[in-house]
Amino acid sequence: MKHTDIYDVINDPAYLNAETVVCGWVRTSRDSKNVAFIALNDGTSHKHLQVVLDKEKFADPSAYLKLGSALRVEGTIVASQGREGGVEMTPSSIEVLGDCPAEYPLQKKRHTLEFLRTIPHLRLRSNTFNAVFRVRSVLAAAIHEFFQSRRYVYVHTPLITASDCEGAGEMFRVTTRPWNDRSATEEEYYKEDFFGQKAGLSVSGQLEGEMAATAFGKIYTFGPSFRAECSNTPRHVAEFWHVEPEIAFAELPDVIEVVESMIKNVVSVALQKCPDELAFFEKNFENGLIEKLNKLVNEKFGVVTYTEAIEILKKADVEFQYPVEWGTDLQTEHERYLAEVAFKKPVFVTDYPKQIKSFYMKQNADGKTVAATDLLAPGVGEIIGGSEREANLDKLLAAMQERNMTIDDYRQYIDLRRFGTVPHGGFGLGFERLIMYVTGIDNIRDVILFPRVVNKIF
Ligand code: 4AD
Ligand code: MG
C-alpha cells in the first residue's frame, strides 16, 4: 500500500504543499460547525498528524471520526493554522480501512497505567506506549552499536540450560513429562525426561558468555533471562531482557569503566534520537527527567565500597524497614537511599561480602569480600550487577564446595580455569530497568510488551 510515514510528512519540508497519502489510526477527533479534526497516528511519530476536514466537502464526516478506526487519507500537506505551527493535512479523499465501534476501550484522552495493563494488546496504541517502545527500540540499537563498534562479538547463549548460573534456585523447570510420583529419586524421574536430566530456563547467559569471551576476547549477549522469583514488585518480571558483556583480560575497575561508558553512551543516543518522547515523559511522568539524563551523561558516577555504604546507611537519618548490618544484602530501600539521597546520581557499590554473592566472583585478599559491583540508579535501584570472575581454579572449587554445588555439573566452566585462565569479568544489565530509568516510568510492567509476573501472564 503506497503511503508516506507520518513522521516524514511532519518533519520533512519536502512534503509541504505536496499531494500525499498517509495511513493511520484515529487517536482523537472533534466535530465542529464548519470543520472536523482528526488526529491521525501511524506509529512512526510521537506527534499526530492533524487532518482538517472541510464540511462543505465532507458533509457527514462521522464515519471518519471514530476513535481507533484505521484510515487511508489522500490530500495536501499545508502549513498549520494553529498556534503551535507545524503542518496539517487537507484531505481530498478518505477511505476507512478498518472500522472501530464505540466499545473500543481507548476512548479517554488519558487512561491510568493500571487500566491499560488490563488491555495489553491495545495499550500499545496509546501515546505512552508509543513513546516507551520507541525509546526501547532506540536503546536496544544503541547498545548493539556500542558493543559492535568496540569489536565485541554478539553471541546467543542457550535459553534451555542444565546449570543454575546465579545459584539462587530461581530456575523455571523445562520438562515434557506428565506428573507422576512413581520415581524413587529426582534423578530417576528426570532420566526419563526429554534431556535425560533436569533442565530449566536460563537465569543468565554468563557462564556460556565466559566460555565465548575466553575465545573471542570480548563478547556480549542480548536476550531473555528467566527468573522464578516470587517477588511481586514494580521491578521484577519472570522474563526480562538481559545484556551481558564478558571481557577477557579485565579486572573490576575495567568492568566499571565499561558500564559507565555504555550507560552514558546509550542515554546520550536516546537524548538525541527521542526528543519528543522524552519531552512527553518529562511532562507526564518525571519532572526534571531531561536534566537528570543530561547530568548523567556529563557527570562521573559515584563509587563506594559496600563497607562504606553500610556506614552511610547506619548514619542515615531514616527509619529503614530492614535493619542495616554488615554481611546482609542491601534492600531496595537501602539502594534507593544511596542513589537518591546520599549520592543523588547513579552509584557503583563494590566489594560485597562473599556470602551474599555468587560463587563465580573473584575473592578479594581480605578473605571476606568479592570483587563485585552493583550499579544503583535513583528511582530504580539496582540496574546492573557485575564482577571480576574468580580465575583461580582452587579458589573457584572451594567457593563451589562451600555452597554445596555439584561440581560435576560445571565441568566445562571449570575447564576455563585449567586451560589458559585469565583475569576476566563482566556484568548483566536488566534492560527493562534501564528503560524505567530513562523514561521515568516506575513499574517494570509498563516498559515490556507483555509482562510475565508471579500469578499472571498478561
Ligand atoms: O544481578 P543479576 O542476578 O546478575 C546476573 O545474572 C549476572 N550473571 C550478570 C553478569 O555478571 N553477567 O542480574 C543482572 C541484572 C540485575 O542487575 C537486574 O537489573 C536484572 O538483571 N534483573 C531483573 N530484571 C527484571 N526482573 C527480574 N526478575 C530481574 N532479575 C535480575
Ligand atoms: Mg544482582
Coordinates of C-alpha atoms and ligand atoms in Angstrom, one line a residue:
M1 CA 0.0 0.0 0.0
K2 CA 1.8 3.1 -1.2
H3 CA 1.9 5.8 1.5
T4 CA 4.2 8.1 3.4
D5 CA 5.2 7.7 7.1
I6 CA 3.5 10.4 9.2
Y7 CA 7.0 11.1 10.7
D8 CA 8.3 12.2 7.3
V9 CA 5.2 14.2 6.5
I10 CA 5.6 16.1 9.8
N11 CA 9.4 16.5 9.7
D12 CA 10.5 16.8 6.1
P13 CA 9.7 20.2 4.5
A14 CA 9.7 18.5 1.0
Y15 CA 6.1 17.4 1.7
L16 CA 4.8 20.9 2.3
N17 CA 2.2 21.7 -0.3
A18 CA 2.6 18.3 -1.9
E19 CA -0.1 15.7 -2.6
T20 CA 0.4 12.9 -0.2
V21 CA -1.1 9.6 1.0
V22 CA -1.0 8.7 4.7
C23 CA -2.4 5.8 6.7
G24 CA -3.1 5.6 10.4
W25 CA -5.4 5.2 13.3
V26 CA -7.7 7.9 14.6
R27 CA -6.3 9.0 18.0
T28 CA -8.7 11.9 18.7
S29 CA -11.3 13.6 16.7
R30 CA -13.6 16.7 17.0
D31 CA -16.6 17.8 15.0
S32 CA -17.4 21.5 14.9
K33 CA -19.7 23.6 12.7
N34 CA -17.7 24.1 9.6
V35 CA -14.8 21.7 10.0
A36 CA -13.9 18.4 11.7
F37 CA -10.5 17.5 13.1
I38 CA -8.8 14.1 13.1
A39 CA -5.5 13.4 14.9
L40 CA -4.0 10.6 12.9
N41 CA -1.1 8.4 14.0
D42 CA 0.6 5.5 12.2
G43 CA 3.1 4.7 15.0
T44 CA 6.1 6.3 13.2
S45 CA 5.9 9.5 15.1
H46 CA 5.1 10.6 18.6
K47 CA 3.3 13.6 17.2
H48 CA -0.1 13.1 15.4
L49 CA -0.9 14.5 12.0
Q50 CA -3.9 16.8 12.2
V51 CA -6.3 16.2 9.3
V52 CA -8.8 19.1 8.9
L53 CA -12.0 18.2 7.0
D54 CA -13.9 20.9 5.3
K55 CA -17.6 20.2 5.9
E56 CA -18.5 21.6 2.5
K57 CA -16.6 18.7 1.0
F58 CA -17.3 16.1 3.7
A59 CA -20.8 16.8 4.8
D60 CA -21.1 13.8 7.1
P61 CA -17.6 13.0 8.5
S62 CA -18.9 10.8 11.3
A63 CA -17.6 7.6 9.7
Y64 CA -14.1 9.0 9.9
L65 CA -14.1 10.3 13.4
K66 CA -14.4 7.0 15.3
L67 CA -11.6 6.6 17.7
G68 CA -9.4 3.6 16.8
S69 CA -10.6 3.3 13.3
A70 CA -7.9 2.9 10.5
L71 CA -8.0 5.4 7.6
R72 CA -6.2 6.0 4.4
V73 CA -6.2 9.7 3.6
E74 CA -5.2 11.4 0.4
G75 CA -4.6 15.1 0.5
T76 CA -2.3 18.1 0.6
I77 CA 0.1 18.9 3.4
V78 CA -0.2 22.6 4.3
A79 CA 1.2 24.9 7.0
S80 CA -0.9 24.6 10.1
Q81 CA -3.3 27.5 11.1
G82 CA -2.9 26.7 14.7
R83 CA -0.7 28.5 17.3
E84 CA 1.8 25.7 17.5
G85 CA 2.8 25.9 13.8
G86 CA 3.9 22.7 12.0
V87 CA 1.8 21.1 9.3
E88 CA -1.6 19.6 8.8
M89 CA -3.4 17.8 6.0
T90 CA -6.3 19.0 3.9
P91 CA -7.8 15.8 2.6
S92 CA -9.3 15.2 -0.8
S93 CA -10.5 11.7 -0.1
I94 CA -10.7 9.4 2.9
E95 CA -11.1 5.6 2.9
V96 CA -12.0 3.7 6.0
L97 CA -9.6 0.7 6.1
G98 CA -10.9 -0.7 9.4
D99 CA -14.0 0.5 11.2
C100 CA -13.9 0.7 15.0
P101 CA -17.0 0.6 17.2
A102 CA -17.6 2.7 20.3
E103 CA -16.8 -0.3 22.6
Y104 CA -13.1 0.3 21.7
P105 CA -11.7 0.8 25.2
L106 CA -9.3 3.7 24.4
Q107 CA -11.9 6.5 24.4
K108 CA -10.5 8.8 27.0
K109 CA -7.6 11.2 26.4
R110 CA -5.6 9.7 29.3
H111 CA -6.1 6.4 31.0
T112 CA -4.2 5.1 34.0
L113 CA -1.4 2.7 33.5
E114 CA -3.3 0.2 35.8
F115 CA -6.3 0.3 33.4
L116 CA -4.0 0.0 30.4
R117 CA -2.5 -3.2 31.9
T118 CA -5.9 -4.8 31.6
I119 CA -5.7 -4.4 27.8
P120 CA -2.1 -5.2 27.0
H121 CA -2.8 -5.8 23.3
L122 CA -4.4 -2.3 22.8
R123 CA -2.5 -0.2 25.3
L124 CA 0.4 -0.2 22.7
R125 CA -1.8 2.3 20.7
S126 CA -1.6 4.9 23.5
N127 CA 0.8 7.8 23.4
T128 CA 2.6 6.5 26.5
F129 CA 3.4 3.1 24.9
N130 CA 4.2 4.6 21.6
A131 CA 6.9 6.6 23.4
V132 CA 8.1 3.7 25.6
F133 CA 8.6 1.3 22.8
R134 CA 10.4 3.8 20.5
V135 CA 12.8 4.6 23.3
R136 CA 13.2 0.9 24.0
S137 CA 14.0 0.2 20.3
V138 CA 16.5 3.1 20.1
L139 CA 18.2 2.0 23.3
A140 CA 18.5 -1.6 22.1
A141 CA 20.1 -0.4 18.8
A142 CA 22.4 1.9 20.8
I143 CA 23.6 -1.0 23.0
H144 CA 24.3 -3.1 19.9
E145 CA 26.2 -0.2 18.3
F146 CA 28.2 0.5 21.5
F147 CA 29.5 -3.0 21.6
Q148 CA 29.8 -3.6 17.9
S149 CA 31.9 -0.5 17.4
R150 CA 34.2 -1.8 20.1
R151 CA 34.7 -5.2 18.5
Y152 CA 32.6 -7.2 21.0
V153 CA 31.2 -10.4 19.4
Y154 CA 27.4 -10.7 19.8
V155 CA 26.8 -14.3 20.9
H156 CA 23.5 -16.1 21.5
T157 CA 23.7 -18.2 24.6
P158 CA 21.2 -21.0 25.2
L159 CA 17.9 -20.4 26.9
I160 CA 17.5 -24.0 28.0
T161 CA 20.2 -25.0 30.4
A162 CA 21.2 -27.6 33.0
S163 CA 23.2 -25.2 35.2
D164 CA 21.9 -22.5 37.5
C165 CA 24.3 -19.6 37.0
E166 CA 23.2 -17.5 39.9
G167 CA 22.6 -20.5 42.2
A168 CA 19.6 -18.8 43.8
G169 CA 17.2 -21.7 43.0
E170 CA 15.1 -19.4 40.8
M171 CA 15.0 -21.6 37.7
F172 CA 11.8 -22.5 35.8
R173 CA 11.8 -26.1 35.0
V174 CA 11.7 -27.4 31.4
T175 CA 10.0 -30.8 31.2
T176 CA 7.9 -32.9 28.8
R177 CA 6.9 -35.4 31.5
P178 CA 3.5 -35.6 33.0
W179 CA 3.3 -35.6 36.7
N180 CA 3.8 -38.9 38.5
D181 CA 5.1 -40.0 41.9
R182 CA 6.5 -43.4 40.9
S183 CA 10.1 -42.4 40.7
A184 CA 12.1 -43.1 43.8
T185 CA 14.5 -40.2 43.3
E186 CA 14.7 -36.9 41.4
E187 CA 17.5 -38.3 39.2
E188 CA 15.4 -41.3 38.3
Y189 CA 12.4 -39.0 37.4
Y190 CA 14.5 -36.8 35.1
K191 CA 16.3 -39.7 33.5
E192 CA 13.0 -40.4 31.7
D193 CA 12.6 -36.7 30.7
F194 CA 13.4 -35.1 27.3
F195 CA 17.1 -34.3 28.1
G196 CA 17.6 -37.3 30.4
Q197 CA 18.4 -34.9 33.2
K198 CA 16.9 -31.9 34.9
A199 CA 16.7 -28.8 32.8
G200 CA 15.5 -25.3 33.2
L201 CA 15.2 -21.8 31.6
S202 CA 18.4 -19.9 31.9
V203 CA 18.6 -17.1 34.5
S204 CA 21.8 -15.7 32.9
G205 CA 24.0 -16.4 29.9
Q206 CA 27.1 -15.6 31.8
L207 CA 28.7 -19.0 32.2
E208 CA 28.5 -19.6 28.4
G209 CA 29.5 -16.0 27.9
E210 CA 32.7 -16.6 29.8
M211 CA 33.4 -19.6 27.6
A212 CA 32.9 -17.3 24.5
A213 CA 35.0 -14.5 26.0
T214 CA 37.9 -16.8 26.6
A215 CA 37.9 -17.5 22.9
F216 CA 36.7 -14.2 21.3
G217 CA 38.1 -11.8 23.8
K218 CA 35.1 -9.5 24.2
I219 CA 31.5 -10.7 23.8
Y220 CA 28.0 -9.6 24.7
T221 CA 24.7 -11.3 24.8
F222 CA 21.3 -9.5 24.5
G223 CA 18.4 -11.9 25.1
P224 CA 15.8 -13.0 27.5
S225 CA 16.6 -14.4 31.0
F226 CA 14.0 -16.1 33.2
R227 CA 13.6 -15.8 37.0
A228 CA 11.1 -17.7 39.0
E229 CA 11.3 -15.2 41.8
C230 CA 8.1 -14.8 43.8
S231 CA 8.8 -11.1 44.2
N232 CA 5.7 -9.2 43.2
T233 CA 7.4 -5.8 43.0
P234 CA 7.4 -3.0 40.5
R235 CA 10.9 -4.0 39.3
H236 CA 10.7 -7.8 38.9
V237 CA 9.4 -9.8 35.9
A238 CA 9.7 -13.5 35.3
E239 CA 11.0 -12.9 31.8
F240 CA 13.3 -10.0 31.2
W241 CA 15.9 -8.9 28.6
H242 CA 19.4 -9.2 29.7
V243 CA 22.5 -7.6 28.3
E244 CA 25.6 -9.5 29.4
P245 CA 29.1 -8.4 28.2
E246 CA 32.0 -10.5 29.2
I247 CA 35.6 -9.3 28.8
A248 CA 38.9 -11.2 28.9
F249 CA 42.0 -9.5 30.3
A250 CA 39.8 -7.3 32.6
E251 CA 39.7 -6.6 36.3
L252 CA 36.9 -5.0 38.3
P253 CA 37.9 -1.3 37.5
D254 CA 37.8 -2.2 33.8
V255 CA 34.3 -3.6 34.1
I256 CA 33.2 -0.5 35.9
E257 CA 34.6 1.7 33.2
V258 CA 32.7 -0.2 30.5
V259 CA 29.4 0.0 32.5
E260 CA 29.8 3.7 32.9
S261 CA 30.7 4.5 29.3
M262 CA 27.9 2.2 27.9
I263 CA 25.2 3.8 30.1
K264 CA 26.4 7.3 29.2
N265 CA 26.6 6.4 25.5
V266 CA 23.2 4.9 25.1
V267 CA 21.5 7.6 27.2
S268 CA 23.0 10.3 25.0
V269 CA 21.7 8.4 21.9
A270 CA 18.2 8.5 23.4
L271 CA 18.5 12.2 24.2
Q272 CA 19.5 12.8 20.5
K273 CA 17.0 10.5 18.8
C274 CA 14.0 10.7 21.1
P275 CA 13.5 14.4 22.0
D276 CA 9.7 14.3 21.5
E277 CA 9.3 11.1 23.6
L278 CA 11.5 12.3 26.4
A279 CA 9.6 15.7 26.5
F280 CA 6.4 13.6 26.8
F281 CA 7.8 11.6 29.7
E282 CA 9.1 14.8 31.4
K283 CA 5.6 16.3 31.2
N284 CA 3.7 13.3 32.2
F285 CA 5.9 11.0 34.3
E286 CA 9.0 12.6 35.8
N287 CA 9.6 16.3 36.3
G288 CA 13.3 17.1 35.7
L289 CA 13.8 13.9 33.6
I290 CA 15.8 15.5 30.8
E291 CA 18.0 17.4 33.1
K292 CA 18.6 14.2 35.0
L293 CA 19.7 12.4 31.8
N294 CA 21.9 15.3 30.7
K295 CA 23.5 15.3 34.1
L296 CA 24.1 11.6 33.9
V297 CA 25.9 11.9 30.6
N298 CA 28.2 14.6 31.9
E299 CA 28.9 13.7 35.5
K300 CA 31.1 10.9 36.9
F301 CA 29.1 8.1 38.6
G302 CA 29.6 7.6 42.3
V303 CA 31.7 4.7 43.6
V304 CA 31.5 3.4 47.2
T305 CA 32.5 0.1 48.8
Y306 CA 29.8 -2.0 50.4
T307 CA 31.5 -1.5 53.7
E308 CA 31.4 2.3 53.3
A309 CA 27.8 2.1 52.1
I310 CA 26.8 0.3 55.3
E311 CA 28.4 3.1 57.3
I312 CA 26.5 5.7 55.3
L313 CA 23.2 3.8 55.9
K314 CA 23.9 3.4 59.6
K315 CA 24.4 7.2 59.9
A316 CA 21.3 8.0 57.8
D317 CA 18.5 9.9 59.5
V318 CA 15.9 7.4 58.2
E319 CA 13.9 4.5 59.8
F320 CA 14.6 1.6 57.4
Q321 CA 12.2 -1.2 57.4
Y322 CA 15.1 -3.7 57.2
P323 CA 18.0 -3.4 59.6
V324 CA 21.4 -2.4 58.2
E325 CA 24.2 -4.8 59.3
W326 CA 27.5 -5.6 57.6
G327 CA 27.0 -9.0 55.9
T328 CA 23.3 -8.6 54.9
D329 CA 22.1 -7.9 51.4
L330 CA 21.1 -4.3 50.6
Q331 CA 17.3 -4.0 50.3
T332 CA 15.6 -1.7 47.7
E333 CA 15.1 1.0 50.4
H334 CA 18.8 1.0 51.1
E335 CA 19.8 1.0 47.4
R336 CA 17.4 3.9 46.8
Y337 CA 18.7 5.9 49.8
L338 CA 22.3 5.6 48.5
A339 CA 21.4 6.6 44.9
E340 CA 18.7 9.2 45.7
V341 CA 19.8 10.8 48.9
A342 CA 23.5 10.1 49.6
F343 CA 24.8 10.4 46.0
K344 CA 21.9 11.9 44.0
K345 CA 23.2 10.0 40.9
P346 CA 24.0 6.5 39.8
V347 CA 26.5 4.9 42.2
F348 CA 28.6 1.7 42.0
V349 CA 28.7 -0.3 45.2
T350 CA 31.7 -2.6 45.2
D351 CA 33.3 -5.4 47.2
Y352 CA 30.3 -7.1 48.7
P353 CA 30.6 -9.8 51.4
K354 CA 31.3 -13.1 49.7
Q355 CA 28.4 -15.0 51.4
I356 CA 25.7 -12.8 49.8
K357 CA 27.1 -13.0 46.3
S358 CA 27.6 -15.7 43.6
F359 CA 30.2 -18.5 43.6
Y360 CA 32.0 -17.2 40.5
M361 CA 33.1 -13.8 41.8
K362 CA 36.7 -13.1 42.4
Q363 CA 37.7 -13.4 46.1
N364 CA 39.5 -10.4 47.5
A365 CA 42.6 -10.6 49.5
D366 CA 40.8 -9.7 52.7
G367 CA 39.1 -13.2 52.6
K368 CA 35.7 -11.6 53.3
T369 CA 34.7 -9.7 50.2
V370 CA 34.4 -10.3 46.5
A371 CA 35.3 -8.0 43.5
A372 CA 31.7 -7.4 42.6
T373 CA 29.7 -4.3 41.8
D374 CA 26.1 -3.3 41.5
L375 CA 25.1 -0.1 39.8
L376 CA 22.3 1.6 41.7
A377 CA 20.2 4.2 39.9
P378 CA 17.9 6.9 41.5
G379 CA 14.3 5.9 41.2
V380 CA 15.0 2.3 40.2
G381 CA 17.7 0.7 42.5
E382 CA 19.9 -2.0 41.0
I383 CA 20.1 -1.8 37.2
I384 CA 23.4 -3.7 36.8
G385 CA 25.1 -6.5 38.6
G386 CA 28.7 -7.5 37.7
S387 CA 32.0 -8.7 38.9
E388 CA 35.5 -9.8 38.1
R389 CA 35.4 -13.6 37.9
E390 CA 37.4 -16.0 40.1
A391 CA 40.2 -17.1 37.7
N392 CA 42.0 -19.3 40.1
L393 CA 40.9 -23.0 39.9
D394 CA 41.4 -23.9 43.6
K395 CA 39.6 -20.8 44.9
L396 CA 36.7 -21.4 42.5
L397 CA 36.4 -25.0 43.6
A398 CA 36.5 -24.0 47.2
A399 CA 33.7 -21.4 46.7
M400 CA 31.6 -24.1 45.0
Q401 CA 32.2 -26.6 47.7
E402 CA 31.2 -24.1 50.4
R403 CA 27.9 -23.7 48.6
N404 CA 27.4 -27.4 48.2
M405 CA 27.3 -27.2 44.4
T406 CA 27.5 -30.3 42.3
I407 CA 30.9 -29.7 40.8
D408 CA 30.3 -32.2 38.0
D409 CA 27.6 -30.0 36.5
Y410 CA 30.1 -27.3 35.9
R411 CA 33.0 -29.3 34.3
Q412 CA 33.2 -27.1 31.2
Y413 CA 33.1 -23.9 33.2
I414 CA 35.9 -25.2 35.5
D415 CA 38.0 -26.1 32.4
L416 CA 38.3 -22.4 31.7
R417 CA 40.5 -22.1 34.8
R418 CA 42.6 -25.1 33.7
F419 CA 43.3 -24.1 30.1
G420 CA 44.9 -20.6 29.8
T421 CA 43.0 -18.9 32.6
V422 CA 43.0 -15.1 32.6
P423 CA 41.6 -12.3 34.7
H424 CA 38.2 -11.5 33.2
G425 CA 34.9 -10.0 34.2
G426 CA 31.5 -8.7 33.0
F427 CA 28.1 -7.6 34.0
G428 CA 24.4 -8.0 33.5
L429 CA 22.2 -5.1 32.6
G430 CA 18.4 -5.5 33.2
F431 CA 17.3 -3.9 30.0
E432 CA 13.8 -3.0 31.4
R433 CA 15.3 -1.3 34.4
L434 CA 17.4 0.9 32.1
I435 CA 14.2 1.8 30.3
M436 CA 12.5 2.6 33.6
Y437 CA 15.3 5.0 34.4
V438 CA 15.3 6.7 31.0
T439 CA 11.6 7.1 30.8
G440 CA 10.7 7.8 34.4
I441 CA 8.1 5.0 34.3
D442 CA 8.1 3.4 37.7
N443 CA 6.6 0.0 37.0
I444 CA 8.5 -2.6 35.0
R445 CA 5.2 -4.0 33.7
D446 CA 4.8 -0.8 31.6
V447 CA 8.1 -1.0 29.7
I448 CA 7.7 -4.5 28.3
L449 CA 5.2 -5.7 25.7
F450 CA 3.6 -8.5 27.6
P451 CA 4.9 -8.8 31.2
R452 CA 5.1 -12.1 32.9
V453 CA 4.9 -11.8 36.6
V454 CA 4.1 -14.1 39.5
N455 CA 0.5 -15.2 39.3
K456 CA -0.1 -13.6 35.9
I457 CA 0.8 -13.9 32.3
F458 CA -0.5 -10.7 30.7
Ligands
4AD1 O1 22.3 -9.3 39.4 P1 22.0 -10.4 38.5 O2 21.2 -11.6 39.0 O3 23.3 -10.9 37.8 C1 23.5 -11.9 36.9 O4 22.6 -12.5 36.4 C2 24.9 -12.0 36.5 N1 25.1 -13.3 35.9 C3 25.2 -10.9 35.5 C4 26.6 -10.9 34.9 O5 27.6 -10.6 35.7 N2 26.8 -11.3 33.7 O6 21.1 -9.8 37.2 C5 21.6 -8.8 36.5 C6 20.6 -7.7 36.3 C7 20.1 -7.0 37.6 O7 21.0 -6.0 38.0 C8 18.8 -6.5 37.2 O8 18.9 -5.3 36.5 C9 18.3 -7.5 36.2 O9 19.4 -8.3 35.7 N3 17.3 -8.5 36.7 C10 16.0 -8.4 36.6 N4 15.2 -7.5 35.9 C11 13.9 -7.7 35.9 N5 13.3 -8.7 36.6 C12 14.0 -9.6 37.3 N6 13.4 -10.6 37.9 C13 15.4 -9.5 37.3 N7 16.4 -10.1 37.9 C14 17.6 -9.5 37.5
MG2 MG 22.1 -8.6 41.3

